[in-house]
CSV table of C-alpha atoms in Angstrom, one decimal:
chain,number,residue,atom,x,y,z
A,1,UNK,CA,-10.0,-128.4,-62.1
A,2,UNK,CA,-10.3,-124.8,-63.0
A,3,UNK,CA,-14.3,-125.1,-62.4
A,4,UNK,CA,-13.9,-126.7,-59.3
A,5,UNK,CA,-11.1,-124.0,-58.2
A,6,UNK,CA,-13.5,-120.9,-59.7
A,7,UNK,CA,-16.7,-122.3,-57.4
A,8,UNK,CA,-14.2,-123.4,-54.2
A,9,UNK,CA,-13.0,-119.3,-54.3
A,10,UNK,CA,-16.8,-118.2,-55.1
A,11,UNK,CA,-18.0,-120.4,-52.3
A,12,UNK,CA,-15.2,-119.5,-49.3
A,13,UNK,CA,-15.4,-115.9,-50.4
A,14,UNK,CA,-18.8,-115.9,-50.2
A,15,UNK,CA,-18.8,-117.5,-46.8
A,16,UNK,CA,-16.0,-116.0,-44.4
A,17,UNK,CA,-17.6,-112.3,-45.1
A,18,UNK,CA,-21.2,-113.7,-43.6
A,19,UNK,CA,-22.0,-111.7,-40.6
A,20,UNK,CA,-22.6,-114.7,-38.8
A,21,UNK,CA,-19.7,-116.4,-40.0
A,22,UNK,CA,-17.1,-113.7,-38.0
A,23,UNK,CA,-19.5,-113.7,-35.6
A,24,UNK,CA,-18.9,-117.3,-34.7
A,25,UNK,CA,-15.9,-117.5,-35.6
A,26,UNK,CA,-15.5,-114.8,-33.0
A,27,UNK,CA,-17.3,-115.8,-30.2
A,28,UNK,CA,-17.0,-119.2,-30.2
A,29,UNK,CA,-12.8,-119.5,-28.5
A,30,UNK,CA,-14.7,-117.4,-25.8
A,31,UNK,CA,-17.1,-120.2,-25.3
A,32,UNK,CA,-14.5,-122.5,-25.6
A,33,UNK,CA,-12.5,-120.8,-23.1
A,34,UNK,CA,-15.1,-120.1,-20.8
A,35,UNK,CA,-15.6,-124.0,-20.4
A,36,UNK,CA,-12.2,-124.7,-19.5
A,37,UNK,CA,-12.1,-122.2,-17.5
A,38,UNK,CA,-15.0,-121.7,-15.3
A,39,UNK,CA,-15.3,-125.7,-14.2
A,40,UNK,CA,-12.0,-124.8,-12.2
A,41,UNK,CA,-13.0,-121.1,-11.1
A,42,UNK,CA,-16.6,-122.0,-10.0
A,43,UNK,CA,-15.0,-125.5,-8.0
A,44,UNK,CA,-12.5,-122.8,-6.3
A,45,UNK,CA,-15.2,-120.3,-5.1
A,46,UNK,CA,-16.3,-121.5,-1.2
A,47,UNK,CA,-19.4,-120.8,0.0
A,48,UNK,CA,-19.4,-118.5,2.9
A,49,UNK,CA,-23.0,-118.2,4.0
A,50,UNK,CA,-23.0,-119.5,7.7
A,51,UNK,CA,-25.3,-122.8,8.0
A,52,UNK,CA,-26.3,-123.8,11.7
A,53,UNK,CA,-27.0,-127.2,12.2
A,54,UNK,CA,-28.8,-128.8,15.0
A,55,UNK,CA,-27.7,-132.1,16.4
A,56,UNK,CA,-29.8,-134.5,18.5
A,57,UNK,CA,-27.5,-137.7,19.3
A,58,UNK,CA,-30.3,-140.2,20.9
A,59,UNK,CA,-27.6,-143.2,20.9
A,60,UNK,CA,-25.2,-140.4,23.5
A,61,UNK,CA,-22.5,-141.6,22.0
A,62,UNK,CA,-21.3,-138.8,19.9
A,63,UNK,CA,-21.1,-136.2,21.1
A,64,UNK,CA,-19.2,-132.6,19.6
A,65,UNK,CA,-17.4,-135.6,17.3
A,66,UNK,CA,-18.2,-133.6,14.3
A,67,UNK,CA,-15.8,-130.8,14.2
A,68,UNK,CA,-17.3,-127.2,13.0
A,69,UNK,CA,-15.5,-125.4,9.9
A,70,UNK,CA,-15.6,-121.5,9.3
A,71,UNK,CA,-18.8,-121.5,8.1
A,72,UNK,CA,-20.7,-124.7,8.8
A,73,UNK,CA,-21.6,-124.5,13.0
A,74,UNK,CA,-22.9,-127.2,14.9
A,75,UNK,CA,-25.3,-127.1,18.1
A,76,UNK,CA,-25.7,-129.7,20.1
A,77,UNK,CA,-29.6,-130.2,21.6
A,78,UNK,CA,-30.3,-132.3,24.4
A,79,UNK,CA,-33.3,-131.0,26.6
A,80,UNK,CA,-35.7,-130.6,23.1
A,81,UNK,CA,-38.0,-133.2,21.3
A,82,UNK,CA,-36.8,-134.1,18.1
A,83,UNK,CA,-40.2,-133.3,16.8
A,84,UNK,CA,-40.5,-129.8,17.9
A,85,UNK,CA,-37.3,-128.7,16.3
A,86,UNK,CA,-37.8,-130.3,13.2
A,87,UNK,CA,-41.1,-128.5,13.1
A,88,UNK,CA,-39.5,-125.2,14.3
A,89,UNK,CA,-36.5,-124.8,11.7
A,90,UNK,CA,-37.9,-121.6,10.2
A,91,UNK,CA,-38.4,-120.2,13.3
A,92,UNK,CA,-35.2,-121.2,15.0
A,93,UNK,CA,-33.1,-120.0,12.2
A,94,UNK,CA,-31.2,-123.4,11.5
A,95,UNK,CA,-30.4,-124.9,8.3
A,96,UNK,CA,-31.0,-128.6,9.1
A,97,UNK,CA,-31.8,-131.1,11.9
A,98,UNK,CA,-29.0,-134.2,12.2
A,99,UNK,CA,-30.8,-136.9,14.3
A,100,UNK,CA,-28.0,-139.5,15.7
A,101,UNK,CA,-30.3,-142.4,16.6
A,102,UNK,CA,-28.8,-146.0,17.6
A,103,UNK,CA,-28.9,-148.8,14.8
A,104,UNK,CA,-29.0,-152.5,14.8
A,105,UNK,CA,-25.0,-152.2,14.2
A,106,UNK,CA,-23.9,-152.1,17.5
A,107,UNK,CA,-21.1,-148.7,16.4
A,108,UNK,CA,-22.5,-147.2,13.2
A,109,UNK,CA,-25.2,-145.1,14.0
A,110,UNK,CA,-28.6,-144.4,12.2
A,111,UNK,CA,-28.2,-140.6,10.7
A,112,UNK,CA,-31.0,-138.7,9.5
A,113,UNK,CA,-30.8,-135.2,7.8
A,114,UNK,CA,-34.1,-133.0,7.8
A,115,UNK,CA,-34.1,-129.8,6.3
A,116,UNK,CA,-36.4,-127.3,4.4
A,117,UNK,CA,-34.2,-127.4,1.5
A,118,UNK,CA,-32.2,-130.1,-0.4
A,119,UNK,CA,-28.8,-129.3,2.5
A,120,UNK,CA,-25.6,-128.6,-0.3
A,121,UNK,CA,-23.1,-131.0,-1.1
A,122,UNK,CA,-20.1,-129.8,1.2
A,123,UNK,CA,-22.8,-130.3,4.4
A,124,UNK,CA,-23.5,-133.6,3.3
A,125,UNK,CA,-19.8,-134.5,2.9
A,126,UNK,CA,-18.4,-133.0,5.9
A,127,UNK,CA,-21.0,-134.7,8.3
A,128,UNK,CA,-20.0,-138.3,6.3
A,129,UNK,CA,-16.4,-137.9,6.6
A,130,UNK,CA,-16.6,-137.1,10.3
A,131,UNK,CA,-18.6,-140.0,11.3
A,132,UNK,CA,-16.6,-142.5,9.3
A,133,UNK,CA,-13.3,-141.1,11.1
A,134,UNK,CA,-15.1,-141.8,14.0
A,135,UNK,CA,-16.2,-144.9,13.6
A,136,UNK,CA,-13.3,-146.0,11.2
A,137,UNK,CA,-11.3,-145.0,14.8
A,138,UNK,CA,-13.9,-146.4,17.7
A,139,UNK,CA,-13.7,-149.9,15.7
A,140,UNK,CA,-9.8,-150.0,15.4
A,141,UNK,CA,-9.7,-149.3,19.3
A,142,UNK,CA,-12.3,-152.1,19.8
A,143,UNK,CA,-9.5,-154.4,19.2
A,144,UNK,CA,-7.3,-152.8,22.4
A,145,UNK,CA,-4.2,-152.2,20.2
A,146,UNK,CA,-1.9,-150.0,22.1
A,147,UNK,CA,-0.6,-146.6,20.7
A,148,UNK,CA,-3.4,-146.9,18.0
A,149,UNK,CA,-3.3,-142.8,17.2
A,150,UNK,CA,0.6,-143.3,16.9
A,151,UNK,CA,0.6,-146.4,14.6
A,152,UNK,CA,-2.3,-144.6,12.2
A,153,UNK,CA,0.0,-141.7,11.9
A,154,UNK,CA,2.5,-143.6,11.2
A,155,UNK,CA,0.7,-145.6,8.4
A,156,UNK,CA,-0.7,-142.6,6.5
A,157,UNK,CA,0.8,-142.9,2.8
A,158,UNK,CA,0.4,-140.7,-0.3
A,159,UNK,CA,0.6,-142.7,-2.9
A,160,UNK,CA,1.3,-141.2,-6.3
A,161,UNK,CA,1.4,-142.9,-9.6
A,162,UNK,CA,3.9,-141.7,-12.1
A,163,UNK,CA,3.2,-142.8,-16.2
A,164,UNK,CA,6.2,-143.0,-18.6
A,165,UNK,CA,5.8,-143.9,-21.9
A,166,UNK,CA,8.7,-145.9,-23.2
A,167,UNK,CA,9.7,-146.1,-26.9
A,168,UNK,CA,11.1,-149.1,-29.2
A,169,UNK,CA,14.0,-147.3,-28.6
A,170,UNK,CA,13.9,-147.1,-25.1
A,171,UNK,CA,13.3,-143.6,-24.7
A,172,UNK,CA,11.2,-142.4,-21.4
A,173,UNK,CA,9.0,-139.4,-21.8
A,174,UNK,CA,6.7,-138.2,-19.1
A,175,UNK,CA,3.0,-139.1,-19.5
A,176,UNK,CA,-0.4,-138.5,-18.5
A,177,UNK,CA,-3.6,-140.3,-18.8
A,178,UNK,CA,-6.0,-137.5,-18.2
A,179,UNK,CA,-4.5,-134.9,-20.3
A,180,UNK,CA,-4.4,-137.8,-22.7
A,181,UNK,CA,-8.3,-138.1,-22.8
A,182,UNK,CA,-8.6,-135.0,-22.7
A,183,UNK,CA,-7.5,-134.2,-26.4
A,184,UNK,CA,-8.8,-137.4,-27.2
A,185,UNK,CA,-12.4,-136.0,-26.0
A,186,UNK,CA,-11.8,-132.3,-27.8
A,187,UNK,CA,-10.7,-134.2,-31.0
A,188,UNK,CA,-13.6,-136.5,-31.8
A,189,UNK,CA,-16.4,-133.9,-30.4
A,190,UNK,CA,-14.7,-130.9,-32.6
A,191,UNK,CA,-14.9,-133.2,-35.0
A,192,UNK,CA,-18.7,-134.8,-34.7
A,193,UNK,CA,-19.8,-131.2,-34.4
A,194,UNK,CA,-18.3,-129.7,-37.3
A,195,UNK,CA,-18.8,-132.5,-39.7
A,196,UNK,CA,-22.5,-131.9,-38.6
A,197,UNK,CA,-22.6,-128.0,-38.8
A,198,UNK,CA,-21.4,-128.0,-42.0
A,199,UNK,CA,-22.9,-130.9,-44.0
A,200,UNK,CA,-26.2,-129.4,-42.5
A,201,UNK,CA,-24.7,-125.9,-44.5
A,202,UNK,CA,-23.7,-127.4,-47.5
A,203,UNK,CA,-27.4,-129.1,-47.5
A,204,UNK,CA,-29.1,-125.9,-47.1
A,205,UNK,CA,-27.0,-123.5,-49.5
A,206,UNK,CA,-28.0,-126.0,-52.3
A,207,UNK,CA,-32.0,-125.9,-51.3
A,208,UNK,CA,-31.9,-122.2,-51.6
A,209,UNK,CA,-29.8,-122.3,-55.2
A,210,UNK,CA,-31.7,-124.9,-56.1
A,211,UNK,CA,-35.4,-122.7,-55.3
A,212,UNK,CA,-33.8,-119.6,-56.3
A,213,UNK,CA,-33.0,-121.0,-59.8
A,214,UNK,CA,-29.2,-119.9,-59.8
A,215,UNK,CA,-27.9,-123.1,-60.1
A,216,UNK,CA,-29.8,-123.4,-63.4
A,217,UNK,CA,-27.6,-120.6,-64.4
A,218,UNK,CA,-24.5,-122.1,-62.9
A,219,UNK,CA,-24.9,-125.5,-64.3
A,220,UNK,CA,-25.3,-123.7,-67.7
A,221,UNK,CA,-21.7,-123.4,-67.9
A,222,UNK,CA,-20.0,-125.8,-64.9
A,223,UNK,CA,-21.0,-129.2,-65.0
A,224,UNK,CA,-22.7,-130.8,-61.9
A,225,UNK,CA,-20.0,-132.8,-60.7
A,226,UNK,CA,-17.7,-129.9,-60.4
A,227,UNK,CA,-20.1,-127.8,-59.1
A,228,UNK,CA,-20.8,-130.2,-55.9
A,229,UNK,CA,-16.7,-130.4,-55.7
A,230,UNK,CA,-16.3,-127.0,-55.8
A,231,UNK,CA,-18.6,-126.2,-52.9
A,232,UNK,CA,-17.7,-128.9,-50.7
A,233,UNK,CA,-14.3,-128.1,-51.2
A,234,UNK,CA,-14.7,-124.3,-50.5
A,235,UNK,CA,-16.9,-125.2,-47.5
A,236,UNK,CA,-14.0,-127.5,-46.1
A,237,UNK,CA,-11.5,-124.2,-47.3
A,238,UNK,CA,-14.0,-122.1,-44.8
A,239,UNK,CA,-13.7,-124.8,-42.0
A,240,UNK,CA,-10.3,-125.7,-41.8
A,241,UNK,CA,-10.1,-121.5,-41.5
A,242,UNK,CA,-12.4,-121.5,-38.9
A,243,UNK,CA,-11.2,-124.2,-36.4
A,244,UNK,CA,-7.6,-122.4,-36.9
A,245,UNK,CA,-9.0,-119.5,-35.7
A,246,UNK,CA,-10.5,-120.9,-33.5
A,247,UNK,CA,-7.7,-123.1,-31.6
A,248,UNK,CA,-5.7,-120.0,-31.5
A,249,UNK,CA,-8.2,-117.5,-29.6
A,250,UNK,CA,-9.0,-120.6,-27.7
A,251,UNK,CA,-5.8,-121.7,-26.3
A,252,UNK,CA,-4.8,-117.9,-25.8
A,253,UNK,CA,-8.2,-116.8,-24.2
A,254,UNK,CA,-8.0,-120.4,-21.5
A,255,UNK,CA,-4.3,-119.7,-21.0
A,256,UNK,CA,-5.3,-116.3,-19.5
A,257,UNK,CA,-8.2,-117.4,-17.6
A,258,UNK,CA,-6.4,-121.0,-16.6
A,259,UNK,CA,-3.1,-118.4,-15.0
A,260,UNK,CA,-5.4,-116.2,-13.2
A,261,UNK,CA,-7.3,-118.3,-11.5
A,262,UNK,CA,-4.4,-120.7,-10.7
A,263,UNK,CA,-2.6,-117.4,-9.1
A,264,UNK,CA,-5.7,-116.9,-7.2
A,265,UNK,CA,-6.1,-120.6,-6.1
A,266,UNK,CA,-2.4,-120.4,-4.8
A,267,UNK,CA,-2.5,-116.9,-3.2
A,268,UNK,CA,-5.6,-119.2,-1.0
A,269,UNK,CA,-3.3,-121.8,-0.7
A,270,UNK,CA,-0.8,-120.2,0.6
A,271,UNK,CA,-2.5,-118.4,3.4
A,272,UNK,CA,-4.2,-121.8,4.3
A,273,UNK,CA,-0.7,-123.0,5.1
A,274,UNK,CA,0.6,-120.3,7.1
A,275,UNK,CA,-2.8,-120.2,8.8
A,276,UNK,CA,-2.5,-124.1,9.4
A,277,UNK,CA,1.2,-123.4,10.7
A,278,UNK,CA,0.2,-120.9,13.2
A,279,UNK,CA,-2.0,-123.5,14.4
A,280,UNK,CA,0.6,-126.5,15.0
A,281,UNK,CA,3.2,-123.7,15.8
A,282,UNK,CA,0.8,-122.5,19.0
A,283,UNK,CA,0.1,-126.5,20.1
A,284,UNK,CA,3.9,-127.3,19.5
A,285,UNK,CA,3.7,-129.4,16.9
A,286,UNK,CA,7.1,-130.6,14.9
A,287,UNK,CA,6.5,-128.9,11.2
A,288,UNK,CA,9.3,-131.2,10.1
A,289,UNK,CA,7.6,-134.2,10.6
A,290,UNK,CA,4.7,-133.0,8.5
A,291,UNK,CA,5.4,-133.7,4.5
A,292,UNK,CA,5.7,-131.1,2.5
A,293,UNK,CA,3.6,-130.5,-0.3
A,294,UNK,CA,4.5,-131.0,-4.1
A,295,UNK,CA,2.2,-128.6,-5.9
A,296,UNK,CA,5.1,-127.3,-7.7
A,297,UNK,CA,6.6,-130.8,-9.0
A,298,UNK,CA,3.1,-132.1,-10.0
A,299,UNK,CA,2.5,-128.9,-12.2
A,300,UNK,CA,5.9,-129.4,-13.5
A,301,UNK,CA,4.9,-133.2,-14.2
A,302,UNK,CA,1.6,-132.2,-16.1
A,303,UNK,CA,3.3,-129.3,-18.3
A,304,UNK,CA,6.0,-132.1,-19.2
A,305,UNK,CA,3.5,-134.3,-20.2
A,306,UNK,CA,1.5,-131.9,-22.2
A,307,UNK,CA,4.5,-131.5,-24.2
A,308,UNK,CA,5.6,-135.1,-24.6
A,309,UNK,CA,2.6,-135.5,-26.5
A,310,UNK,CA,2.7,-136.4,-30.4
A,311,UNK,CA,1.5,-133.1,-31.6
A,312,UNK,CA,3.4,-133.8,-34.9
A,313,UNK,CA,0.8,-137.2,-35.5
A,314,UNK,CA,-2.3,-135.6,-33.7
A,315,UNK,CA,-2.3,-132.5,-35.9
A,316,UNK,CA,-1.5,-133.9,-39.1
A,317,UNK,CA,-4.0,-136.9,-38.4
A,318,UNK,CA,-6.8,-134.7,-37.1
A,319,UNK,CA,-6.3,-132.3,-40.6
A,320,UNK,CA,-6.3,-135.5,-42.9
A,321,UNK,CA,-9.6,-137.5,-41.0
A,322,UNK,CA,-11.2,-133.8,-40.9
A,323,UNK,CA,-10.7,-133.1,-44.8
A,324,UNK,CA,-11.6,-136.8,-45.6
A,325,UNK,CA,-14.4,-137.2,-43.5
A,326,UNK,CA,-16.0,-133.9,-43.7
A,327,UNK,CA,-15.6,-134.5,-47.5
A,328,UNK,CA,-16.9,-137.9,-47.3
A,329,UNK,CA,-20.5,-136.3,-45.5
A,330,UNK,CA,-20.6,-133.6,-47.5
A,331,UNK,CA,-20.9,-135.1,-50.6
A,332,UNK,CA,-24.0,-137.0,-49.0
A,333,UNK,CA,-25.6,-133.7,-47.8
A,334,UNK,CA,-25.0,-132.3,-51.3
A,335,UNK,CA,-26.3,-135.3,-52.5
A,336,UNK,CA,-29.5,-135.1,-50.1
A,337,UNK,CA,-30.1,-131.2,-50.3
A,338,UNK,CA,-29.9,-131.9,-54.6
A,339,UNK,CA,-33.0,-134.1,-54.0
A,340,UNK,CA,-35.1,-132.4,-52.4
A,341,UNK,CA,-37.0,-128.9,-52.3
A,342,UNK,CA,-37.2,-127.5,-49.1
A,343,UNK,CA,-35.7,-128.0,-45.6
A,344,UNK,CA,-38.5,-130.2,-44.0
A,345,UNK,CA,-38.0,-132.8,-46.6
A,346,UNK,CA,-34.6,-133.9,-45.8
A,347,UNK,CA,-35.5,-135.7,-42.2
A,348,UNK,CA,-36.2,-139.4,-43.3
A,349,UNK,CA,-33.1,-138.7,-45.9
A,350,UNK,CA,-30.3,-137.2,-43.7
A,351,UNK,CA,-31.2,-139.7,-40.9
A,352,UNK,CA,-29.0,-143.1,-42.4
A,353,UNK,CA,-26.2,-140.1,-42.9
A,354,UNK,CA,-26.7,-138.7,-39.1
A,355,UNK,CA,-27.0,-142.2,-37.6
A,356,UNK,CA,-22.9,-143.4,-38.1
A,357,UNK,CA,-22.2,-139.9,-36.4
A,358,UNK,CA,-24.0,-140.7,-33.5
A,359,UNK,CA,-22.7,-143.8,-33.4
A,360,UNK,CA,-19.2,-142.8,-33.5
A,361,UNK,CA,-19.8,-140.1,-30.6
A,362,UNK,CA,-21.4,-143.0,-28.4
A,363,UNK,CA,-18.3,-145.6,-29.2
A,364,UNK,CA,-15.9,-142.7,-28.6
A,365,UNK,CA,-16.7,-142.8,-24.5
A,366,UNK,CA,-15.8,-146.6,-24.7
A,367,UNK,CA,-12.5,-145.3,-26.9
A,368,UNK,CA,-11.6,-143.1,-24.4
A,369,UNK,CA,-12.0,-145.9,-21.6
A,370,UNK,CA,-9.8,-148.6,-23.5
A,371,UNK,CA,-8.4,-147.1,-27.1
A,372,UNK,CA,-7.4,-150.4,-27.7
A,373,UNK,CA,-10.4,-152.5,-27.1
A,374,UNK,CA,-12.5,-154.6,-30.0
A,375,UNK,CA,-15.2,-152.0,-30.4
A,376,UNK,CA,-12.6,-148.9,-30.9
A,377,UNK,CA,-10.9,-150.8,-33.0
A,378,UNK,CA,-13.2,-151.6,-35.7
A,379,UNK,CA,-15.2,-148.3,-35.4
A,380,UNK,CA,-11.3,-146.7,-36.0
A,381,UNK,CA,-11.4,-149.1,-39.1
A,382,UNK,CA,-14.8,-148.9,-40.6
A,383,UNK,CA,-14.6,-145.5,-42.8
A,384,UNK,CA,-17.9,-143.6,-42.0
A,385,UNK,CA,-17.3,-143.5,-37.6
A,386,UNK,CA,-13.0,-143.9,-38.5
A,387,UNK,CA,-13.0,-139.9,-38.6
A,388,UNK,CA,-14.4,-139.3,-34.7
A,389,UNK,CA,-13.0,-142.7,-33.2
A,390,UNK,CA,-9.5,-142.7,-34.5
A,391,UNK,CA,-9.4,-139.2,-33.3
A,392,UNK,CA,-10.5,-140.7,-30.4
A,393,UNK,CA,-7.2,-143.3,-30.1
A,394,UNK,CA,-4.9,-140.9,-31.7
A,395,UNK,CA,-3.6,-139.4,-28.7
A,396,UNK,CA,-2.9,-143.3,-26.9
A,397,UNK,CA,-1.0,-144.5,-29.8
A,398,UNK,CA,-2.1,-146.4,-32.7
A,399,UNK,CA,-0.3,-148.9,-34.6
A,400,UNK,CA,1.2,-147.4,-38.1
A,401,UNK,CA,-0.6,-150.2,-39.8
A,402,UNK,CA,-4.2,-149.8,-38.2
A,403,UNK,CA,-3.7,-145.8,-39.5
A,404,UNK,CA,-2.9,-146.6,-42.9
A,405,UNK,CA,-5.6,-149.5,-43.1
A,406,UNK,CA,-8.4,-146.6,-41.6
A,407,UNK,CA,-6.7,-143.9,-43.9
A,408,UNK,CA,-7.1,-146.0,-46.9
A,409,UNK,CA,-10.5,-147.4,-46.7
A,410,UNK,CA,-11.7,-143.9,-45.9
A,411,UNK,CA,-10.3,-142.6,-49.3
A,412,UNK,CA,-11.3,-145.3,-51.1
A,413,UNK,CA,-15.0,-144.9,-49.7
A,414,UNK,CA,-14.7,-141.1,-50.1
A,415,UNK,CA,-14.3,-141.7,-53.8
A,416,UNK,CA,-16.6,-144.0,-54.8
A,417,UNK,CA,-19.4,-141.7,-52.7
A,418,UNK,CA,-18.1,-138.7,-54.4
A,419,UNK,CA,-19.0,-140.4,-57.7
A,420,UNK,CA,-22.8,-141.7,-56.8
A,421,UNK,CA,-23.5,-138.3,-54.7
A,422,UNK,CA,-22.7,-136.8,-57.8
A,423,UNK,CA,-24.9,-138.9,-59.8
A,424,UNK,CA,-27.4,-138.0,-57.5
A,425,UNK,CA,-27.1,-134.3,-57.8
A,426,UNK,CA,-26.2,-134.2,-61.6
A,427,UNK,CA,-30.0,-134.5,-61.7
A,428,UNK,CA,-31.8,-133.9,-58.4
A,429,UNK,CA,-30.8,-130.5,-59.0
A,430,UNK,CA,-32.7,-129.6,-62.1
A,431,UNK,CA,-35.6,-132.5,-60.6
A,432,UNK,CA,-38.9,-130.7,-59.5
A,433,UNK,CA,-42.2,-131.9,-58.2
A,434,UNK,CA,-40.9,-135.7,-58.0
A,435,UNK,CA,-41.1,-137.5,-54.7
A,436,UNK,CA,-37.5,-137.5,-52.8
A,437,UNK,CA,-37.5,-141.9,-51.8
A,438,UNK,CA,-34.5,-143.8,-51.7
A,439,UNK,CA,-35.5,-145.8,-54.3
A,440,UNK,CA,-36.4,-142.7,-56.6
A,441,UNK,CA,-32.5,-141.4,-55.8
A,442,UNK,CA,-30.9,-145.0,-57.4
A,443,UNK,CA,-32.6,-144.7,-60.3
A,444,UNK,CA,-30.8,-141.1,-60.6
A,445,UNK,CA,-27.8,-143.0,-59.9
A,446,UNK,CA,-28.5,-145.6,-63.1
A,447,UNK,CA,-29.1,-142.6,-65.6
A,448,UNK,CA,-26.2,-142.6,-68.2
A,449,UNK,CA,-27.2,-138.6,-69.0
């Protein structure tokens, strides 16, 4: 144990004052960040160049139905040829041609777009919504229903789903599902990406011992076995350091971002609703027939939930699948980098160890879908994809026994790996000019010295 210990401090010492190690470790919660936080800044920016569109309605039946916003105008053409305007956009400054032609369905018309660039996303949208209103509207009317506009504002419903999770004991605690996927999501990827970052490390660091001849002074005095320990075991040490720092910055940086821009989305909000009550205020409309909006009670909803969650399981389960897993690959990288002499030979033997990882991060979408399904089960179960998919199921609840089962065959298999990778590496390490196969690698495995 004392070897092991000497090469774990050698090994994280060595590591955490790398350049490129504080560097990361540094610049990576402002990745983080930045990904949870522009998605919602870049969905709340509008944009405000004004796009004129010209309209030819052929059918004449739809005329100024589409309403104009701030910046998207509308122009109605009826003495030109569609031809010679399409032709013309350049020239006539407009952004796109709508052509409202009749169809063989006697209401829903035939609409064509022509522009000289692919028109965005909120053009598109607005000029679908509008029509479907207006068609939704013109066929409800077809069927001569008095006070139709009445009866549709009276029907309008917002309907909002609440999730409680309920205990054996029959305790109620605010859920939600997204937030709920969510850490599912950060879980398995943190973990898929670390496990490979660092076996691919550990791999390297023993190629270059292994060319540079230290480990021949190294092994002179530690024996192998302890010596692969020791590494993988400082390398975890470095790790679990780094993905602590790294939560922290994280979770401080977003929260900074995340309260900016959510002051800045309700600073817009707000003057949209005293803008919009200016509006119905000037054309008499009742305010206190319109419902009022429940911003606040939803955010109070989502922080509840947040905190509902089982931080207590998901933290300890996420350090005990992390340790065992990343323990359970490293010993295989060690096992692969022992074998071989440079870099470019480890791709036909580091692919069966890559393969269950990408396995696990392709079963962990379906996970996320239904954490209880037949597929996330046994991937949760079987010990070299139960490190990413548990994760995965974590956050939904998992029955006690299906943990201990997972937790259990993953030691067990961590073990008896540990003791053939270090079979493999008691002499692929002092090996030279053999040829790395499978095959050649369990006879390594067979030799009693």
């Amino acid at each position: 144990m004392k070897q092991i210990y000497l090469i774990l401090q050698r090994e994280f010492i060595t590591r955490v004052r790398k350049k490129s190690f504080i560097i990361m470790t540094l610049l990576t919660p402002i990745l983080f960040a930045a990904l949870m936080v522009l998605p919602s800044y870049f969905a709340s920016l509008e944009d405000t160049d004004t796009k004129s569109i010209a309209i030819i309605d052929n059918s004449g039946k739809y005329g100024n139905v589409i309403p104009q916003t701030d910046y998207i105008k509308f122009n109605y053409i009826t003495d030109t040829p569609i031809e010679k305007v399409k032709n013309s956009l350049e020239e006539s400054g407009y952004y796109a041609l709508l052509s409202i032609e009749n169809s063989s369905d006697s209401i829903a018309p035939k609409l064509t777009i022509y522009s000289l660039k692919q028109p965005s996303i909120d053009v598109i949208s607005h000029i679908e919504n509008s029509m479907e209103k207006e068609i939704e509207t013109r066929k409800l009317k077809s069927y001569n229903i008095e006070n139709l506009d009445k009866i549709l504002d009276d029907v309008k419903t917002d309907v909002k789903l609440r999730s409680i999770k309920v205990t054996k004991d029959g305790e109620e605690k605010e859920s939600n599902t997204l937030i709920t996927m969510g850490i599912a999501y950060i879980l398995s990827f943190l973990m898929y990406m670390m496990v490979l970052l660092m076996g691919n490390q550990i791999m390297q660091g023993v190629i270059e011992e292994k060319n540079n001849r230290v480990v021949e002074v190294i092994i002179s005095s530690v024996k192998p076995i302890n010596l692969m320990l020791g590494k993988i075991f400082g390398l975890a040490s470095v790790s679990l350091l780094q993905i602590f720092v790294w939560i922290v910055l994280t979770f401080g940086l977003a929260s900074i971002g995340i309260n900016l821009v959510t002051e800045k989305s309700q600073k817009a909000n707000i003057e949209q609703m005293q803008a919009s009550q200016k509006i119905m205020a000037d054309q008499g409309i009742n305010q206190a027939n319109i419902p009022s909006t429940t911003d606040e009670d939803q955010g109070d909803n989502f922080l509840t939930a947040l905190q509902n969650q089982n931080f207590t399981l998901i933290i300890g389960g996420f350090i005990f699948y992390f340790l065992a897993g990343f323990l359970l690959y490293a010993a295989l990288y060690a096992a692969v980098g022992s074998a071989v002499e440079n870099i470019t030979d480890t791709q036909q033997l580091v692919m069966p160890i890559t393969l269950p990882l990408i396995l696990s991060i392709i079963v962990m979408i379906s996970g996320i879908k239904s954490p209880d399904g037949p597929l996330a089960f046994w991937f949760s179960i079987i010990p070299f994809t139960s490190p990413v998919v548990m994760l995965t199921r974590l956050p939904f609840g998992v029955p006690t026994w299906q943990i201990a089962l997972s937790a259990s065959l993953l030691v067990v298999t961590f073990i008896v790996v540990t003791i053939f990778a270090a079979k493999i590496y008691r002499v692929g390490i002092l090996m030279y000019g053999k040829k790395y196969t499978w095959a050649e690698m369990w006879k390594w495995m067979r030799y009693k010295n």
